[in-house]
Short mmCIF file of C-alpha atoms and ligand atoms in Angstrom, two decimals:
data_model
loop_
_atom_site.label_atom_id
_atom_site.label_comp_id
_atom_site.label_asym_id
_atom_site.label_seq_id
_atom_site.Cartn_x
_atom_site.Cartn_y
_atom_site.Cartn_z
CA MET E 22 -19.69 15.23 12.98
CA GLN E 23 -15.97 15.13 14.05
CA TYR E 24 -13.42 16.98 12.00
CA TRP E 25 -9.66 17.26 12.53
CA ASP E 26 -9.35 20.39 10.53
CA GLU E 27 -12.90 21.57 9.64
CA LYS E 28 -11.84 24.59 7.65
CA VAL E 29 -9.80 22.56 5.20
CA GLU E 30 -11.94 19.47 5.20
CA THR E 31 -15.18 21.38 4.25
CA ILE E 32 -13.46 24.05 2.07
CA ASP E 33 -15.48 25.03 -1.01
CA ARG E 34 -14.22 23.31 -4.21
CA GLU E 35 -13.21 26.44 -6.01
CA SER E 36 -10.92 27.45 -3.11
CA LEU E 37 -9.57 23.88 -2.91
CA ARG E 38 -8.78 24.04 -6.67
CA LYS E 39 -6.92 27.33 -6.02
CA ILE E 40 -4.76 25.84 -3.28
CA GLN E 41 -4.06 22.74 -5.32
CA SER E 42 -3.02 24.85 -8.33
CA GLU E 43 -0.73 27.05 -6.17
CA ARG E 44 0.90 24.03 -4.56
CA LEU E 45 1.19 22.16 -7.78
CA ARG E 46 3.02 25.15 -9.39
CA ASP E 47 5.35 25.31 -6.47
CA THR E 48 6.08 21.59 -6.53
CA VAL E 49 6.76 21.46 -10.26
CA ASN E 50 9.24 24.36 -9.91
CA ARG E 51 10.95 22.55 -7.06
CA VAL E 52 11.48 19.21 -8.76
CA TYR E 53 12.39 20.99 -12.04
CA GLU E 54 15.22 22.76 -10.21
CA ASN E 55 16.34 19.98 -7.88
CA VAL E 56 15.64 16.58 -9.49
CA THR E 57 17.55 15.83 -12.73
CA TYR E 58 15.23 12.93 -13.44
CA TYR E 59 12.25 15.29 -13.56
CA SER E 60 13.92 18.19 -15.49
CA ASP E 61 15.16 15.62 -18.13
CA LYS E 62 11.65 14.11 -18.40
CA MET E 63 10.05 17.56 -18.67
CA LYS E 64 12.52 18.65 -21.29
CA GLN E 65 11.90 15.57 -23.29
CA ALA E 66 8.16 16.27 -23.12
CA GLY E 67 8.86 19.85 -24.38
CA ILE E 68 7.40 21.59 -21.22
CA THR E 69 8.90 23.92 -18.56
CA PRO E 70 7.40 24.83 -15.16
CA ASP E 71 5.85 27.92 -16.94
CA ASP E 72 3.54 25.71 -18.82
CA ILE E 73 1.88 24.54 -15.49
CA ASN E 74 -0.42 27.24 -14.15
CA THR E 75 -3.48 25.33 -12.76
CA ILE E 76 -4.45 21.80 -12.06
CA ASP E 77 -5.94 21.72 -15.49
CA ASP E 78 -2.40 21.65 -16.91
CA LEU E 79 -1.51 18.45 -14.81
CA SER E 80 -1.96 16.16 -17.80
CA LYS E 81 0.78 17.88 -19.66
CA LEU E 82 3.27 16.40 -17.14
CA PRO E 83 4.89 13.00 -17.73
CA PHE E 84 3.98 10.13 -15.53
CA THR E 85 6.32 8.62 -12.84
CA TYR E 86 6.53 4.82 -12.47
CA LYS E 87 7.81 2.48 -9.77
CA THR E 88 10.63 1.59 -12.07
CA ASP E 89 11.77 5.22 -12.11
CA LEU E 90 12.41 4.92 -8.42
CA ARG E 91 14.21 1.71 -8.84
CA ASP E 92 16.39 3.11 -11.68
CA ASN E 93 17.38 5.99 -9.44
CA TYR E 94 17.91 3.76 -6.42
CA PRO E 95 18.31 4.63 -3.57
CA PHE E 96 18.02 8.35 -3.25
CA GLY E 97 18.20 9.66 -6.89
CA THR E 98 14.59 11.03 -6.97
CA PHE E 99 14.97 12.97 -3.69
CA ALA E 100 14.29 16.77 -4.21
CA ILE E 101 16.46 17.82 -1.25
CA PRO E 102 19.98 17.06 -0.01
CA LEU E 103 20.17 13.81 2.13
CA LYS E 104 21.19 15.79 5.22
CA ASP E 105 17.60 17.18 5.28
CA VAL E 106 16.00 13.76 5.10
CA VAL E 107 15.16 12.61 8.65
CA ARG E 108 13.51 9.32 7.77
CA VAL E 109 13.55 6.58 5.18
CA HIS E 110 11.03 3.87 4.50
CA ALA E 111 10.95 1.30 1.67
CA SER E 112 8.60 -1.13 0.10
CA SER E 113 8.89 -4.05 -2.30
CA GLY E 114 10.24 -3.21 -5.82
CA THR E 115 9.40 -5.16 -8.89
CA THR E 116 12.76 -7.10 -8.62
CA GLY E 117 15.23 -7.57 -5.75
CA LYS E 118 15.67 -3.89 -5.12
CA GLN E 119 13.43 -2.07 -2.60
CA THR E 120 11.61 1.22 -3.52
CA VAL E 121 13.12 3.78 -1.23
CA VAL E 122 11.14 6.79 0.01
CA GLY E 123 12.40 9.82 2.18
CA TYR E 124 10.77 12.40 4.46
CA THR E 125 11.93 15.80 5.79
CA GLN E 126 10.87 16.84 9.28
CA ASN E 127 8.07 18.79 7.64
CA ASP E 128 6.99 15.71 5.61
CA ILE E 129 6.76 13.68 8.81
CA GLU E 130 4.65 16.58 10.43
CA ILE E 131 2.25 16.67 7.38
CA TRP E 132 1.98 12.94 7.34
CA ALA E 133 1.04 12.90 11.07
CA GLU E 134 -1.57 15.57 10.23
CA CYS E 135 -2.95 13.54 7.34
CA VAL E 136 -3.32 10.31 9.48
CA ALA E 137 -4.76 12.40 12.33
CA ARG E 138 -7.37 13.74 9.93
CA CYS E 139 -8.09 10.19 8.71
CA LEU E 140 -8.37 8.73 12.28
CA THR E 141 -10.64 11.59 13.36
CA SER E 142 -12.99 10.89 10.42
CA ALA E 143 -13.36 7.43 11.70
CA GLY E 144 -14.25 8.80 15.17
CA VAL E 145 -10.90 8.20 16.96
CA ASN E 146 -10.18 10.83 19.56
CA LYS E 147 -7.77 11.49 22.44
CA ASP E 148 -9.59 9.23 24.95
CA ASP E 149 -8.93 6.21 22.60
CA ILE E 150 -6.30 3.53 23.20
CA VAL E 151 -4.84 2.72 19.80
CA HIS E 152 -3.29 -0.76 19.30
CA VAL E 153 -1.00 -0.63 16.24
CA ALA E 154 -0.44 -4.14 14.89
CA TYR E 155 0.86 -2.89 11.50
CA GLY E 156 4.57 -3.66 11.18
CA TYR E 157 7.01 -1.18 12.42
CA GLY E 158 10.18 -0.75 10.33
CA LEU E 159 10.69 -0.02 6.65
CA PHE E 160 7.08 -0.54 6.11
CA THR E 161 5.15 2.67 6.54
CA GLY E 162 2.09 1.14 8.30
CA GLY E 163 3.35 0.94 11.90
CA LEU E 164 5.05 4.34 12.18
CA GLY E 165 2.52 6.02 9.96
CA LEU E 166 -0.46 5.12 12.12
CA HIS E 167 1.63 5.66 15.29
CA TYR E 168 2.47 9.28 14.58
CA GLY E 169 -1.14 10.10 13.56
CA ALA E 170 -2.65 8.55 16.58
CA GLU E 171 -0.24 10.46 18.81
CA ARG E 172 -1.07 13.56 17.00
CA VAL E 173 -4.77 12.93 17.75
CA GLY E 174 -3.62 12.65 21.43
CA ALA E 175 -4.70 8.99 21.79
CA THR E 176 -2.71 6.45 23.85
CA VAL E 177 -0.68 4.41 21.42
CA ILE E 178 0.26 0.84 21.89
CA PRO E 179 2.95 0.14 19.40
CA VAL E 180 2.82 -3.62 19.19
CA SER E 181 3.90 -4.12 15.55
CA GLY E 182 3.02 -7.38 13.72
CA GLY E 183 3.16 -11.11 14.74
CA ASN E 184 2.82 -13.11 18.02
CA THR E 185 -0.96 -13.27 17.86
CA SER E 186 -1.50 -14.66 21.35
CA ARG E 187 0.46 -11.77 22.85
CA GLN E 188 -1.49 -9.31 20.64
CA ILE E 189 -4.75 -10.74 22.14
CA GLN E 190 -3.38 -10.65 25.68
CA LEU E 191 -2.39 -6.97 25.13
CA LEU E 192 -5.65 -6.02 23.55
CA LYS E 193 -7.47 -7.45 26.52
CA ASP E 194 -5.13 -6.15 29.34
CA PHE E 195 -4.66 -2.63 27.98
CA GLU E 196 -8.29 -2.35 26.98
CA ALA E 197 -7.56 -0.96 23.46
CA THR E 198 -10.59 0.76 21.85
CA VAL E 199 -9.12 1.03 18.37
CA LEU E 200 -7.35 -1.72 16.35
CA CYS E 201 -5.05 -0.87 13.38
CA CYS E 202 -3.92 -3.85 11.28
CA THR E 203 -4.67 -5.41 7.90
CA PRO E 204 -8.22 -6.74 7.43
CA SER E 205 -7.18 -10.22 6.98
CA TYR E 206 -5.23 -10.11 10.26
CA ALA E 207 -8.24 -8.72 11.97
CA LEU E 208 -10.22 -11.75 11.03
CA TYR E 209 -7.28 -14.06 12.01
CA LEU E 210 -7.25 -12.33 15.36
CA ALA E 211 -10.99 -13.02 15.75
CA ASP E 212 -10.35 -16.77 14.93
CA GLU E 213 -7.52 -16.96 17.46
CA MET E 214 -9.65 -15.20 20.06
CA LYS E 215 -12.32 -17.82 19.63
CA ALA E 216 -9.93 -20.64 19.95
CA ALA E 217 -8.62 -19.01 23.17
CA GLY E 218 -12.30 -18.96 24.48
CA LEU E 219 -12.69 -15.27 24.27
CA THR E 220 -15.50 -13.26 22.70
CA LYS E 221 -15.83 -9.62 21.45
CA ASP E 222 -17.32 -8.82 24.95
CA ASP E 223 -13.93 -9.57 26.52
CA LEU E 224 -12.51 -6.62 24.63
CA LYS E 225 -13.18 -2.89 24.62
CA LEU E 226 -12.64 -2.44 20.91
CA ARG E 227 -14.95 0.02 19.18
CA ILE E 228 -13.09 0.99 15.90
CA GLY E 229 -10.95 -0.80 13.28
CA VAL E 230 -8.57 1.06 10.94
CA PHE E 231 -7.80 -1.49 8.26
CA GLY E 232 -5.93 -1.26 5.04
CA ALA E 233 -2.68 -2.02 3.11
CA GLU E 234 -4.50 -4.68 1.12
CA PRO E 235 -7.90 -4.94 -0.78
CA TRP E 236 -10.90 -6.08 1.13
CA SER E 237 -14.64 -6.39 0.29
CA VAL E 238 -17.69 -4.89 1.96
CA GLU E 239 -18.71 -8.41 2.89
CA MET E 240 -15.44 -8.87 4.71
CA ARG E 241 -16.01 -5.63 6.54
CA ALA E 242 -19.42 -6.83 7.77
CA GLN E 243 -17.85 -10.05 8.96
CA ILE E 244 -15.07 -8.22 10.92
CA GLU E 245 -17.50 -5.77 12.33
CA ASN E 246 -19.77 -8.52 13.51
CA ARG E 247 -17.00 -10.78 15.01
CA LEU E 248 -15.05 -8.03 16.77
CA GLY E 249 -18.01 -5.85 17.70
CA ILE E 250 -16.58 -2.69 15.98
CA LYS E 251 -17.03 -0.26 13.16
CA ALA E 252 -14.35 -0.98 10.51
CA TYR E 253 -12.94 1.83 8.32
CA ASP E 254 -10.79 1.55 5.23
CA ILE E 255 -7.43 3.43 5.12
CA TYR E 256 -5.47 3.58 1.99
CA GLY E 257 -2.00 4.73 1.10
CA LEU E 258 1.25 3.78 -0.52
CA SER E 259 4.90 4.37 0.50
CA GLU E 260 5.67 6.26 -2.68
CA ILE E 261 3.03 8.85 -2.06
CA MET E 262 3.46 8.96 1.78
CA GLY E 263 2.32 5.80 3.45
CA PRO E 264 -1.16 5.23 5.19
CA GLY E 265 -3.29 8.30 5.28
CA VAL E 266 -3.61 9.30 1.66
CA ALA E 267 -7.34 8.45 1.93
CA MET E 268 -9.79 7.10 4.44
CA ASN E 269 -13.43 6.33 5.04
CA CYS E 270 -15.56 8.73 6.97
CA ASP E 271 -18.45 7.68 9.29
CA CYS E 272 -20.54 6.98 6.15
CA GLN E 273 -18.11 4.12 5.34
CA GLU E 274 -18.93 4.68 1.69
CA ASP E 275 -15.93 5.96 -0.32
CA LEU E 276 -12.54 7.13 0.96
CA HIS E 277 -11.77 10.78 1.28
CA ILE E 278 -8.55 11.72 -0.30
CA ILE E 279 -6.41 14.37 1.56
CA SER E 280 -6.86 16.62 -1.53
CA ASP E 281 -4.94 19.55 -0.32
CA SER E 282 -1.85 17.31 -0.27
CA PHE E 283 -2.55 14.78 -3.06
CA ILE E 284 -4.21 15.47 -6.47
CA ALA E 285 -5.86 12.31 -7.78
CA GLU E 286 -6.55 11.34 -11.32
CA ILE E 287 -8.06 8.29 -12.98
CA ILE E 288 -6.47 7.06 -16.18
CA ASP E 289 -6.88 4.36 -18.74
CA PRO E 290 -4.05 1.91 -17.65
CA GLU E 291 -3.43 1.00 -21.28
CA THR E 292 -3.36 4.35 -23.07
CA GLY E 293 -2.57 6.75 -20.13
CA GLU E 294 -5.56 8.87 -21.21
CA VAL E 295 -7.29 10.81 -18.29
CA LEU E 296 -10.77 9.43 -17.83
CA PRO E 297 -13.84 11.59 -16.76
CA GLU E 298 -15.13 11.57 -13.19
CA GLY E 299 -17.01 8.36 -12.34
CA SER E 300 -15.00 6.10 -14.63
CA LYS E 301 -13.05 3.09 -13.51
CA GLY E 302 -9.31 3.13 -14.04
CA GLU E 303 -5.89 3.47 -12.61
CA LEU E 304 -5.35 5.91 -9.71
CA VAL E 305 -2.58 8.44 -10.36
CA PHE E 306 -1.36 10.71 -7.63
CA THR E 307 0.63 13.93 -7.56
CA CYS E 308 2.13 15.04 -4.24
CA ILE E 309 1.71 18.83 -3.68
CA THR E 310 3.10 19.27 -0.09
CA LYS E 311 5.92 16.88 0.02
CA GLU E 312 9.65 18.26 0.27
CA ALA E 313 11.86 15.06 0.07
CA LEU E 314 9.95 13.02 -2.52
CA PRO E 315 7.27 14.98 -4.31
CA LEU E 316 6.17 12.44 -6.97
CA ILE E 317 4.38 13.82 -9.99
CA ARG E 318 1.61 11.78 -11.59
CA TYR E 319 2.63 8.55 -9.98
CA ARG E 320 1.13 5.47 -11.49
CA THR E 321 -0.25 3.51 -8.55
CA ARG E 322 -1.44 0.58 -10.57
CA ASP E 323 -4.44 0.59 -8.10
CA LEU E 324 -7.88 0.40 -9.84
CA SER E 325 -10.61 2.71 -8.42
CA VAL E 326 -13.19 5.45 -9.33
CA LEU E 327 -13.17 9.07 -8.32
CA THR E 328 -15.97 11.44 -7.45
CA ASN E 329 -15.98 15.16 -6.48
CA GLU E 330 -19.41 15.33 -5.08
CA THR E 331 -19.69 16.49 -1.49
CA CYS E 332 -20.16 13.61 0.93
CA ALA E 333 -23.03 13.40 3.43
CA CYS E 334 -20.44 13.97 6.15
CA GLY E 335 -19.85 17.55 4.72
CA ARG E 336 -16.28 16.96 3.53
CA THR E 337 -15.47 18.38 0.12
CA SER E 338 -12.34 16.42 -0.76
CA THR E 339 -12.26 14.09 -3.85
CA ARG E 340 -13.36 10.62 -2.95
CA MET E 341 -12.16 7.24 -4.32
CA LYS E 342 -13.95 3.98 -4.31
CA LYS E 343 -12.47 1.05 -2.39
CA VAL E 344 -9.60 -0.30 -4.42
CA THR E 345 -10.77 -3.34 -6.38
CA GLY E 346 -7.62 -4.59 -7.81
CA ARG E 347 -4.40 -3.71 -9.65
CA SER E 348 -3.47 -3.15 -13.31
CA ASP E 349 -0.28 -5.10 -12.73
CA ASP E 350 0.67 -8.41 -11.34
CA MET E 351 1.51 -7.27 -7.78
CA LEU E 352 -0.01 -9.51 -5.03
CA ILE E 353 -0.54 -8.48 -1.45
CA ILE E 354 0.03 -11.46 0.76
CA ARG E 355 -0.47 -11.02 4.50
CA GLY E 356 -0.12 -7.25 3.78
CA VAL E 357 3.16 -7.68 2.03
CA ASN E 358 3.51 -6.56 -1.52
CA VAL E 359 4.85 -9.30 -3.77
CA PHE E 360 5.84 -9.19 -7.41
CA PRO E 361 6.31 -12.44 -9.40
CA SER E 362 9.39 -10.93 -10.80
CA GLN E 363 11.03 -10.98 -7.30
CA ILE E 364 10.60 -14.71 -7.26
CA GLU E 365 11.87 -15.06 -10.87
CA SER E 366 15.13 -13.10 -9.83
CA VAL E 367 15.85 -15.67 -7.08
CA LEU E 368 15.14 -18.65 -9.33
CA LEU E 369 17.60 -17.33 -11.99
CA LYS E 370 20.43 -17.72 -9.45
CA TYR E 371 19.85 -21.54 -9.17
CA SER E 372 21.21 -23.76 -11.97
CA GLU E 373 19.06 -26.69 -10.62
CA VAL E 374 15.75 -25.08 -11.50
CA GLU E 375 14.16 -23.31 -14.54
CA PRO E 376 12.54 -19.96 -14.38
CA HIS E 377 9.13 -21.72 -14.99
CA TYR E 378 6.94 -21.40 -11.97
CA MET E 379 3.42 -21.04 -10.68
CA ILE E 380 2.35 -19.20 -7.55
CA TYR E 381 -0.78 -20.50 -5.81
CA VAL E 382 -2.35 -18.16 -3.21
CA ASP E 383 -5.15 -19.07 -1.00
CA ARG E 384 -6.73 -17.94 2.13
CA VAL E 385 -7.10 -20.70 4.80
CA ASP E 386 -8.61 -19.92 8.22
CA ASN E 387 -8.23 -16.28 7.39
CA LEU E 388 -4.61 -16.54 6.77
CA ASP E 389 -2.97 -16.06 3.30
CA ILE E 390 -0.79 -19.02 2.20
CA MET E 391 1.39 -19.17 -0.87
CA GLU E 392 2.86 -22.17 -2.63
CA ILE E 393 5.36 -21.74 -5.41
CA GLN E 394 5.74 -24.70 -7.77
CA ILE E 395 9.07 -24.44 -9.56
CA GLU E 396 10.33 -26.73 -12.41
CA MET E 397 13.50 -28.49 -11.71
CA ASN E 398 15.74 -29.33 -14.66
CA TYR E 399 17.05 -32.70 -15.81
CA SER E 400 20.35 -32.15 -13.95
CA ILE E 401 18.60 -33.09 -10.58
CA PHE E 402 15.44 -34.76 -11.80
CA SER E 403 16.81 -38.27 -11.21
CA ASP E 404 18.58 -37.33 -7.92
CA GLN E 405 17.61 -38.63 -4.57
CA VAL E 406 14.68 -37.03 -2.77
CA LYS E 407 17.16 -35.73 -0.10
CA LYS E 408 18.98 -33.60 -2.69
CA ILE E 409 15.75 -32.32 -4.02
CA GLU E 410 14.48 -31.49 -0.63
CA SER E 411 17.75 -29.65 0.19
CA ILE E 412 17.24 -27.38 -2.89
CA GLU E 413 13.78 -26.73 -1.84
CA ARG E 414 14.91 -25.69 1.57
CA LYS E 415 17.58 -23.29 0.14
CA LEU E 416 14.95 -21.78 -2.25
CA ARG E 417 12.48 -21.42 0.66
CA HIS E 418 15.13 -19.49 2.69
CA GLU E 419 16.16 -17.25 -0.07
CA ILE E 420 12.53 -16.48 -1.33
CA GLU E 421 11.54 -15.76 2.24
CA SER E 422 14.28 -13.35 2.70
CA THR E 423 13.61 -11.59 -0.54
CA LEU E 424 9.92 -11.32 -0.16
CA GLY E 425 9.67 -10.95 3.56
CA ILE E 426 7.11 -13.64 3.97
CA SER E 427 7.16 -17.51 3.95
CA ALA E 428 6.10 -19.71 1.03
CA LYS E 429 5.84 -23.37 0.55
CA ILE E 430 8.20 -24.45 -2.27
CA LYS E 431 7.53 -27.52 -4.30
CA LEU E 432 9.86 -28.61 -7.11
CA VAL E 433 8.08 -30.25 -9.87
CA GLU E 434 9.18 -32.38 -12.90
CA PRO E 435 10.82 -30.69 -15.95
CA ASN E 436 8.41 -29.42 -18.54
CA SER E 437 5.37 -29.94 -16.15
CA ILE E 438 4.40 -26.32 -16.00
CA GLN E 439 2.19 -25.28 -18.86
CA ARG E 440 3.91 -22.83 -21.19
CA SER E 441 1.88 -19.96 -22.46
CA GLU E 442 1.92 -18.56 -25.98
CA GLY E 443 1.19 -15.02 -24.83
CA LYS E 444 1.68 -13.34 -21.46
CA ALA E 445 2.75 -16.02 -19.04
CA LYS E 446 0.13 -16.83 -16.37
CA ARG E 447 2.12 -17.34 -13.19
CA VAL E 448 -0.45 -16.70 -10.47
CA VAL E 449 -3.50 -18.53 -9.34
CA ASP E 450 -5.24 -16.55 -6.65
CA LYS E 451 -7.92 -18.56 -5.02
CA ARG E 452 -8.68 -15.98 -2.37
CA LYS E 453 -12.19 -14.64 -3.03
CA ILE E 454 -11.65 -11.05 -1.97
CA PHE E 455 -14.26 -9.58 -4.28
O1 LIG L 1 0.36 -0.52 2.34
C1 LIG L 1 0.55 1.70 3.17
C2 LIG L 1 -0.44 1.32 4.20
C3 LIG L 1 -0.20 0.86 5.50
C4 LIG L 1 -1.84 1.67 3.80
C5 LIG L 1 -1.14 0.69 6.31
C6 LIG L 1 -2.86 1.48 4.76
C7 LIG L 1 -2.54 0.91 6.02
P1 LIG L 1 2.74 -0.12 0.40
O2 LIG L 1 3.41 -1.22 1.24
O3 LIG L 1 3.65 0.83 -0.36
O4 LIG L 1 2.09 0.82 1.46
O5 LIG L 1 1.61 -0.72 -0.51
C8 LIG L 1 0.81 0.04 -1.18
O6 LIG L 1 -1.03 -1.49 -0.93
O7 LIG L 1 -0.71 0.59 -3.86
C9 LIG L 1 -2.40 -0.87 -2.78
O8 LIG L 1 -2.21 -1.67 -3.82
C10 LIG L 1 -2.37 -1.55 -1.47
N1 LIG L 1 -3.30 -0.86 -0.46
C11 LIG L 1 -2.90 -0.03 0.55
N2 LIG L 1 -4.11 0.32 1.19
C12 LIG L 1 -5.16 -0.28 0.67
C13 LIG L 1 -6.47 -0.36 0.84
C14 LIG L 1 0.97 0.50 2.21
N3 LIG L 1 -7.04 0.33 1.91
C15 LIG L 1 -0.22 -0.78 -1.96
N4 LIG L 1 -7.25 -1.09 0.02
C16 LIG L 1 -1.13 0.21 -2.68
C17 LIG L 1 -6.73 -1.76 -1.05
C18 LIG L 1 -4.56 -1.04 -0.47
N5 LIG L 1 -5.34 -1.81 -1.26
#
């Protein structure tokens, strides 16, 4: 069994709880002192840092939501002066605004350690050649895996996303042994390899590090089979750190959470009540080693199940089951997070259309596709096709630049989209992920 940091990874649970409690106390003190947003929220809840002694006191603390980051956009939730922030990343917000996250030098070091721990648990070592096809940039995927793989001492190929034929050429020529990308892109790569007349024997891949979107065990079997690799699930989210919050070990069962940096809870998404071990509910994370953005009880909206039983691999950390969905309406399309409200905010700018729309998502030849049907209003209904097409084009450009991915736009007749009496149903997701 390979460990990155055996002492911490196999620590007894009582000692782990002690470390978690100490770090929680320290974090709560820091945010109370340095982040007005947190001190206000704690005062409203009638608590001070003195009320938080062990991790059993965690549930006294208020939740943090994605909207809290948006309301304090861009840097209002940082717990340190901006001059000490060495890196910023961002992910989709629920409206036009990005959710901005920051890191100190120490945060970057710990992130690299977390990812190194994850990669090692999947069997990656310094002899590996790691092809990183997650996007580099504001998205945490590329740089997160990059620093972790370098920390392991592997040879990193920072390819970023896109240009599939070049990806295949590089995988072949540089003889990569580890592929890091979204699981759907791994299958798409397999399709394109086949089309180019290549088989898995033309590559040297042995391990896949796949995440950033939900995927099933059946999909894992398919990828493993087609690429001749063992495929591992890596989980994370920008707000908490990025990739490397949790990862499969060699058992490929659940995902080990880096429990000395992140405390996980499962709650009922409706009531907020903490649920007992083994229940399915929404994952909530508290960061206990972060300096720039130590979020407290962050509502991920991801649905999972936790267990504290020691794994067959010997690791004692809390484990989470594969994420099986969300408790909100966020979609992940080609690895990009999309909120229907982002589309709505674009539509509201156009007088020719109504904010009545339907999003159809499907997976065709292992590639996610999205069509958005939008109601035009009577002002253009009887116009020439040319005018309607020109509005479709404008909307396509603006929606693409807002979401970061392309979508087919189709304007439909006024009043043709079904109105709902309760919560509007705006998404039809035909991808059968689970
Ligand atoms: O997707 C970070 C990441 C990059 C994880 C590369 C793994 C690999 P965000 O863009 O902030 O960060 O999106 C976070 O993606 O709340 C989940 O809904 C989803 N997600 C991430 N990993 C997994 C996974 C990155 N392994 C959101 N399984 C999260 C299912 C995942 N969903």
